[in-house]
XYZ file of C-alpha atoms in Angstrom:
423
model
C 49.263 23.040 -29.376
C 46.980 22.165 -32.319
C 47.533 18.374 -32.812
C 44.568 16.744 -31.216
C 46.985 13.502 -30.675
C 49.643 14.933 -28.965
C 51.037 12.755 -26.337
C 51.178 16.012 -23.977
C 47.260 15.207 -23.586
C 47.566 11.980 -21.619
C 51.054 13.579 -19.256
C 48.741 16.063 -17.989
C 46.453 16.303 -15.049
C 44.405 19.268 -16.425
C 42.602 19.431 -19.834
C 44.834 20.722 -22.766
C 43.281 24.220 -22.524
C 44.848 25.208 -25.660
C 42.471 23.072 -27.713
C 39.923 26.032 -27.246
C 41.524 27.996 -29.860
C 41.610 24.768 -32.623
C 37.805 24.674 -31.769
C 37.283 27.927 -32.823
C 39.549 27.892 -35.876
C 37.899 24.330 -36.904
C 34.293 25.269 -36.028
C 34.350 27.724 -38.427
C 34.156 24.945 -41.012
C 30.796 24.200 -39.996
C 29.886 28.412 -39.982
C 30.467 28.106 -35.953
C 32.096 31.077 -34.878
C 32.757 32.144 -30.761
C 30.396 34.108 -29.372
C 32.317 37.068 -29.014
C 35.753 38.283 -29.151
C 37.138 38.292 -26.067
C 40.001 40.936 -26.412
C 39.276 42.656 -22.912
C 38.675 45.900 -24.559
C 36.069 44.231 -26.788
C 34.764 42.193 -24.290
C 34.188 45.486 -22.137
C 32.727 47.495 -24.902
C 30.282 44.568 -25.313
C 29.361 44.668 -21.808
C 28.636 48.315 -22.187
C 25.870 47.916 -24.450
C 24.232 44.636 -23.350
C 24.014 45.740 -19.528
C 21.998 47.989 -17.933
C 23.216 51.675 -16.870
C 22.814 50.345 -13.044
C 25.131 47.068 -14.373
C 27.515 48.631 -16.335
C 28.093 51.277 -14.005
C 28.389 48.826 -11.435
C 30.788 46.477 -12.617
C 33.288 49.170 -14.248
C 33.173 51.950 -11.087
C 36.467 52.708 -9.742
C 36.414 54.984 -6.601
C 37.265 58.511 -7.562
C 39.276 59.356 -10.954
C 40.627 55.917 -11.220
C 43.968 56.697 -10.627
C 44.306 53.542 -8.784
C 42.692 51.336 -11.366
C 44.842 52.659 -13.563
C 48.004 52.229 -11.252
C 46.994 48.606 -11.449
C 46.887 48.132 -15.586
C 50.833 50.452 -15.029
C 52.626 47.993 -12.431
C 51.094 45.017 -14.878
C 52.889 46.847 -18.168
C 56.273 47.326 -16.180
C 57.438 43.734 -15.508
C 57.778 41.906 -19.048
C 58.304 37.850 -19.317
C 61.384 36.157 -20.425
C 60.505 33.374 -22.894
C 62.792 30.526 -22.466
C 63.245 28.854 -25.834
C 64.341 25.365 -26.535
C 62.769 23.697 -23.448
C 60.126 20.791 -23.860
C 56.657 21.856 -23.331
C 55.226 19.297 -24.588
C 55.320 17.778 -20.886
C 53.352 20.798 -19.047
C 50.627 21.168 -16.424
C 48.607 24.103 -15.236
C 47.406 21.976 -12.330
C 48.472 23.853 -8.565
C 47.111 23.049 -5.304
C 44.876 25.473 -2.882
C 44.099 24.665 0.402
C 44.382 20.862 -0.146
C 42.671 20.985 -3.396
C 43.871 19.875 -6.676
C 42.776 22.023 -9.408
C 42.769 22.979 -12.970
C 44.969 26.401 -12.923
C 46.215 28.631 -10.609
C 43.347 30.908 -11.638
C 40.544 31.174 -9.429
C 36.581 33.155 -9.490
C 36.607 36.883 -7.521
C 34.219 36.736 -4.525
C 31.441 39.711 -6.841
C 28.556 40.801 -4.978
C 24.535 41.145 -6.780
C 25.496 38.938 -9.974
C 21.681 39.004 -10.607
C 22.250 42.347 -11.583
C 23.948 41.504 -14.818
C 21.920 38.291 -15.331
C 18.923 36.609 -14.277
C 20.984 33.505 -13.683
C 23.505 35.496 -11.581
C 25.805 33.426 -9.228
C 24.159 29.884 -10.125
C 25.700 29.868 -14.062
C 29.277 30.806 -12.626
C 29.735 28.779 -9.626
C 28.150 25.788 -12.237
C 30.958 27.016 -14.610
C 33.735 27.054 -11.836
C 32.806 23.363 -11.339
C 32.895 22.189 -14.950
C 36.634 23.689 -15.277
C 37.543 22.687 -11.372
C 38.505 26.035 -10.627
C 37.303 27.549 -7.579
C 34.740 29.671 -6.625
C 33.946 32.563 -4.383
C 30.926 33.093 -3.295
C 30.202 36.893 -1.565
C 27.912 37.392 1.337
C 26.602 40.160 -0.439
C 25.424 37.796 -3.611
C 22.292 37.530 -5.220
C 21.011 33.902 -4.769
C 21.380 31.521 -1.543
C 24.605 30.190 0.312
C 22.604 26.910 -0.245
C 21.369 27.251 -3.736
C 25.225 28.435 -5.397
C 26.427 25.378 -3.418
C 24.335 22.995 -5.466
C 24.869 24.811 -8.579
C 28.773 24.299 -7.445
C 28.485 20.814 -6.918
C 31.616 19.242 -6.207
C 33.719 21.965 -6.963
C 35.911 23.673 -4.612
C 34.100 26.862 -3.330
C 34.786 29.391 -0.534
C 33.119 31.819 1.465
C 33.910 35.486 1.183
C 32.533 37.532 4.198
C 31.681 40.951 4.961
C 31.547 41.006 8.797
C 28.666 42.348 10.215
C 28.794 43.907 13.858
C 25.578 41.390 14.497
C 27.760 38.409 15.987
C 24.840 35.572 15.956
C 24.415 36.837 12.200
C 27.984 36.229 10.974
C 28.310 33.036 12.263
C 24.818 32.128 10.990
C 26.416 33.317 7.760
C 29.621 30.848 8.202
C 27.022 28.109 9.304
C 25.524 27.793 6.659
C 28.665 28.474 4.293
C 30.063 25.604 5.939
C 27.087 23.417 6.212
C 26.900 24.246 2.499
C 30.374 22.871 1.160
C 32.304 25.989 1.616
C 35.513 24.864 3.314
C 37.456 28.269 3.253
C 36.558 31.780 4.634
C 37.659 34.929 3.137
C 37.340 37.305 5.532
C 36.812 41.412 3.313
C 38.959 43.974 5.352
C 38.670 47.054 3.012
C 34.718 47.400 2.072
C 33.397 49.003 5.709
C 31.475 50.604 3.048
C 31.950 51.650 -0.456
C 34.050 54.040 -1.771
C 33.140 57.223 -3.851
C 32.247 56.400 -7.631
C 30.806 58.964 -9.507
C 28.589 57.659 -11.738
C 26.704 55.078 -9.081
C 26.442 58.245 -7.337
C 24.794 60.474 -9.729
C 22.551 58.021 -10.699
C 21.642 56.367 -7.551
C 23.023 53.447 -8.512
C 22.428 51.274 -5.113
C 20.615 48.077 -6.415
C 20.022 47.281 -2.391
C 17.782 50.107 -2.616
C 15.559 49.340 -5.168
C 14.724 46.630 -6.921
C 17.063 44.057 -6.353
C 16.485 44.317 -2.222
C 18.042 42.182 0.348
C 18.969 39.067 -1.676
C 18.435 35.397 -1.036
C 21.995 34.908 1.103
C 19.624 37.013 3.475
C 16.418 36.422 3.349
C 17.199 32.841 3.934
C 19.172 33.632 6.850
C 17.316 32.499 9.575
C 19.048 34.897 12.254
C 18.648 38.266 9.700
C 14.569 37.131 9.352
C 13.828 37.253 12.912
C 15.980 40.784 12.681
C 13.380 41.841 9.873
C 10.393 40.562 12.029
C 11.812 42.275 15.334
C 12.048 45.907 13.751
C 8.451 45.095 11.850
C 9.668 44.598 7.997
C 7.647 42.388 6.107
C 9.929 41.949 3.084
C 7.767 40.956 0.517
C 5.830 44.040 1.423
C 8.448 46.411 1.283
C 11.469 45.157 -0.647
C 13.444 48.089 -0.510
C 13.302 48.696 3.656
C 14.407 45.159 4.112
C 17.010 45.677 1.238
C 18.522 48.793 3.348
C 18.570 47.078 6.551
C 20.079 43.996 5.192
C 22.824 46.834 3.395
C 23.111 49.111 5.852
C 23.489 46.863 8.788
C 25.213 43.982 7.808
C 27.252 44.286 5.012
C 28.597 47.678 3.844
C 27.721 49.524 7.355
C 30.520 51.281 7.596
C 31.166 51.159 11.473
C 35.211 49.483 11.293
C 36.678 46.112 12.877
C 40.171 45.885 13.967
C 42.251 42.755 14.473
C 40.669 41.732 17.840
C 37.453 40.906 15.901
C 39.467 39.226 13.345
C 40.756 36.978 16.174
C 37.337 36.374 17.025
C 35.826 35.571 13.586
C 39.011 33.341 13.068
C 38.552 31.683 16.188
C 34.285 31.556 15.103
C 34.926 30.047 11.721
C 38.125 27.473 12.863
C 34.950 25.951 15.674
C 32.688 25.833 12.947
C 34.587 24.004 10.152
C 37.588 21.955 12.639
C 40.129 24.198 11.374
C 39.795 24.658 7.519
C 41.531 28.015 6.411
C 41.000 31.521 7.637
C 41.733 34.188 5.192
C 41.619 38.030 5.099
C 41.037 39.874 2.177
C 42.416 43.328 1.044
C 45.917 43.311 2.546
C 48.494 45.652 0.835
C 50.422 46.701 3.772
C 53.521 44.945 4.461
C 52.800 45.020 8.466
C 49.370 44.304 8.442
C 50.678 41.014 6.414
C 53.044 40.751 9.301
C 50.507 40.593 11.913
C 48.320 38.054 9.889
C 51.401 35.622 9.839
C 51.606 36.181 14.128
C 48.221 35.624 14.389
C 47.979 32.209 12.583
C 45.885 33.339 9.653
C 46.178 30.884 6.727
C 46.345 33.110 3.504
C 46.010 36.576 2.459
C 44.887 38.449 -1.128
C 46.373 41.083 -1.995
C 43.767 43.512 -3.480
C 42.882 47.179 -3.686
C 39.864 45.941 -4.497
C 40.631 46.727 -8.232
C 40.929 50.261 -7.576
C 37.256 50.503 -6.313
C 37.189 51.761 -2.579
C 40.678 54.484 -2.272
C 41.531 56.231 -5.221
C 45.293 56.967 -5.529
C 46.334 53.561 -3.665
C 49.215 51.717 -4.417
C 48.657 48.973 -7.155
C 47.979 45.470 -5.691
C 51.017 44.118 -8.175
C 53.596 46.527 -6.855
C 52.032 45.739 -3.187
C 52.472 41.967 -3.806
C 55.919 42.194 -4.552
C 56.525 43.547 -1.033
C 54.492 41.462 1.217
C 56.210 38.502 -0.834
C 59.380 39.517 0.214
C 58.046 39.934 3.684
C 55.992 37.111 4.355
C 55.787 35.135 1.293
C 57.284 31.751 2.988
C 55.038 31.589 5.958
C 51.637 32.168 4.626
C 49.520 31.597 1.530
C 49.330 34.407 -0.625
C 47.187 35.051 -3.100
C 46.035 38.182 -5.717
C 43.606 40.051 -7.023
C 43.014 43.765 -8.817
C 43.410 44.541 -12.467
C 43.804 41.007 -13.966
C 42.793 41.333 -17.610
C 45.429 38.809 -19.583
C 46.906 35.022 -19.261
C 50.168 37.288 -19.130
C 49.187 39.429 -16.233
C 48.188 36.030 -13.925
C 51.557 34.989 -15.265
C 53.507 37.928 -13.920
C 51.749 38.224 -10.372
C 52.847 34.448 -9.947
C 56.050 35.415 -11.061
C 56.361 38.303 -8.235
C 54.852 35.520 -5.778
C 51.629 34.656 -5.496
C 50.668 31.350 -5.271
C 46.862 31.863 -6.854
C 45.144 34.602 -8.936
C 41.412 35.409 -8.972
C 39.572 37.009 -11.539
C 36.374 39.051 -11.464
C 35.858 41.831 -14.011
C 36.047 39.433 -16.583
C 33.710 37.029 -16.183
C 31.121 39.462 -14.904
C 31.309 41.296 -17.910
C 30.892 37.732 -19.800
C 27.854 36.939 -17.580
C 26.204 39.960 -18.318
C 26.941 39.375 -22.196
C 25.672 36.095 -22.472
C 25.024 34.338 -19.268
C 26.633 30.995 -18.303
C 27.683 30.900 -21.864
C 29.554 34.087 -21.725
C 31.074 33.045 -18.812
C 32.436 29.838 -19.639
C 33.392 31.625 -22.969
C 35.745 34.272 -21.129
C 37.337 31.658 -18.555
C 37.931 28.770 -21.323
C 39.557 31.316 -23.247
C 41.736 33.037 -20.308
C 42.946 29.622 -20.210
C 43.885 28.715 -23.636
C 45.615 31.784 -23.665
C 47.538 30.859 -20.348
C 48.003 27.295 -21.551
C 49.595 28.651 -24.746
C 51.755 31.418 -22.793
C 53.261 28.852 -20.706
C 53.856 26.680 -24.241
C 55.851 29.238 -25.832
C 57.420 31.367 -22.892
C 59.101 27.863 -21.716
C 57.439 26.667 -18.966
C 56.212 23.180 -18.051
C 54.628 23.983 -14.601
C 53.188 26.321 -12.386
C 56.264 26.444 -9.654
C 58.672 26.848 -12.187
C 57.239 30.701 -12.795
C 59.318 32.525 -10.482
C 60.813 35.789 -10.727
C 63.934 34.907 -13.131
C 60.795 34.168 -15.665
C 60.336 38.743 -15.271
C 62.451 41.407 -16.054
C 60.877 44.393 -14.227
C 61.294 48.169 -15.549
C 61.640 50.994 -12.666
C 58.936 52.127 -10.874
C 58.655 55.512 -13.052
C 57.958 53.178 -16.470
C 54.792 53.990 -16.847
C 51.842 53.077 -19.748
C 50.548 56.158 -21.456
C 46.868 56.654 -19.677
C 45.548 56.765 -22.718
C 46.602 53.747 -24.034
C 46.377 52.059 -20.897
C 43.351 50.078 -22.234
C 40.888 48.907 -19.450
């Protein structure tokens, strides 16, 4: 909607998103234009020549030849919305609820390792952006800057913890410790990133920022358990960077040495002591019986992820994954998606087939590394305009109305052209 005095604005619980597209349209009165167009495919190109080779080639990897990344962008193309006409949007919300918090959209921040890597700013300008727009954030245990520090750049925004379990118990609760202690009232457990999977170009070029110059990270070398690690095997890490770096890497985060559901049990059990009880979540679930189990075991909510087609090539898309697991489990446990998300129309269609919250990560990495905090808030005030406006003229005045009558879903076989498969 354009009218700046339409009586939709004072209905709703959540800003009228759509008002970012009059501000561009009026600003250009003034010779204020946005700071880039943020078509997807532009707003990759961009990235490409504003990052470096280590964080471009880090943010668009996809394990192997793709073929799962690009499985992802297919399922998206094969279930089209039904606009319902004649229905008064004027009265509409984007406002949900997620784990006993009220937010602004159903549209949430991808836990994304090393953000310093496409910004000097890194994690601080998006969890500060995730607060502004009440959306919440994800921080990853294997970020650039301090549990502690993204939590004050978060504020009083709703923020979780994603974890990578390390086989060093008294380190991963010191890691939910301090999440906790920090405002973090969910965990996100990471169940299919033992280790990383096999893309090329990171590989050619030795693309491992661990390694080199980025090193360890402050989530670690504020860790109090992981410093008296460094100390016991004789790593000063201001002296060498790069040994620290690997041993905070190698050991820790993406060791890969497996876990299996009785270590879930623990963490779950480790992280429900620490926080009295706030939600336990695993991360990466596309099977329908692995779903199963996390319903019998009392887990709270699940993503459903292939990680964006970065760890197995050739896996099934997340979409067409979600669409089972809803069937299977979708009324007993809180599920929520990931992989692929590039539109307002794709969050729209994996709510559609189920999920109850969509996270986005690509995107606003690729904004960060265009233009910082600005490029960020950019990309995520425009993702929602555009869902704001979707849900204006495809009919819908609120977030549990989009259900699967909203889709009509081709076969399985109706696939996108590669080539013009976009990103």
């Amino acid at each position: 909607m354009s009218d700046p005095n339409n009586p939709n604005i004072e209905l709703r619980t959540t800003p009228q998103w759509s008002f970012y597209r009059r501000e561009a349209f009026w600003n250009t009165n003034h010779g204020q234009y946005p700071p880039f167009n943020t078509d997807p495919i532009e707003v990759e190109k961009l990235a490409k020549e504003k990052l470096s080779q280590g964080g471009w080639y880090y943010s668009s990897c996809n394990a192997g030849l793709s073929w799962t990344h690009l499985a992802n962008r297919q399922a998206f193309y094969r279930h089209r919305i039904i606009p319902r006409t004649l229905v008064d949007t004027n009265q509409r919300d984007t406002a949900c609820e997620i784990f006993g918090h009220k937010v602004g959209a159903p549209i949430g921040f991808a836990p994304i390792g090393i953000n310093r890597i496409y910004h000097p700013t890194g994690e601080l300008s998006v969890a500060k952006v995730a607060e502004e727009l009440n959306l919440p954030y994800c921080l990853s245990s294997a970020g650039s800057y301090s549990i502690e520090d993204v939590g004050k750049a978060n504020g009083n925004g709703p923020r979780f913890f994603q974890l990578y379990q390390s086989h060093d118990d008294e380190l991963a609760i010191s890691l939910m410790q301090r999440a906790w202690n920090s405002g973090y009232d969910a965990c996100m457990l990471t169940t299919d990133t033992w280790s990383l999977g096999w893309r090329h170009n990171d590989v050619f070029t030795g693309n491992y920022a661990f390694y080199h110059d980025h090193g360890a990270g402050d989530i670690a070398l504020q860790d109090p358990v992981f410093l008296r690690r460094l100390e016991e095997a004789g790593i000063d890490p201001k002296k060498n960077p790069k040994e620290a770096g690997a041993k905070w890497i190698d050991e820790h985060i993406w060791h890969g040495r497996a876990h299996t559901w009785e270590k879930v049990k623990w963490t779950m059990a480790q992280w429900k002591r620490i926080s009295g009880g706030r939600p336990f979540c695993l991360k990466g679930i596309l099977d329908v019986n692995a779903a199963k189990k996390c319903v019998e075991m009392g887990i709270d909510g699940i993503v459903v992820t292939n990680h964006a087609g970065r760890q197995v090539d050739g896996a099934i898309a997340s979409l067409d994954a979600l669409e089972k697991i809803v069937d299977a489990v979708g009324d007993r446990i809180y599920v929520m998606f990931d992989s692929g998300v590039r539109t307002a129309a794709d969050a729209f269609k994996a709510i559609a087939l189920g999920a109850k919250f969509v996270f986005l990560g690509r995107l606003w990495v690729w904004g960060l590394g265009i233009a910082g905090e600005h490029g960020v808030r950019h990309v995520m005030k425009s993702f929602l305009a555009e869902f704001d406006l979707l849900m204006e003229e495809a009919g819908f005045q609120s977030i549990d109305q989009i259900d699967r009558t909203a889709i009509d879903s081709l076969p399985n076989a109706a696939n996108l052209i590669a080539s013009h498969a976009g990103i």
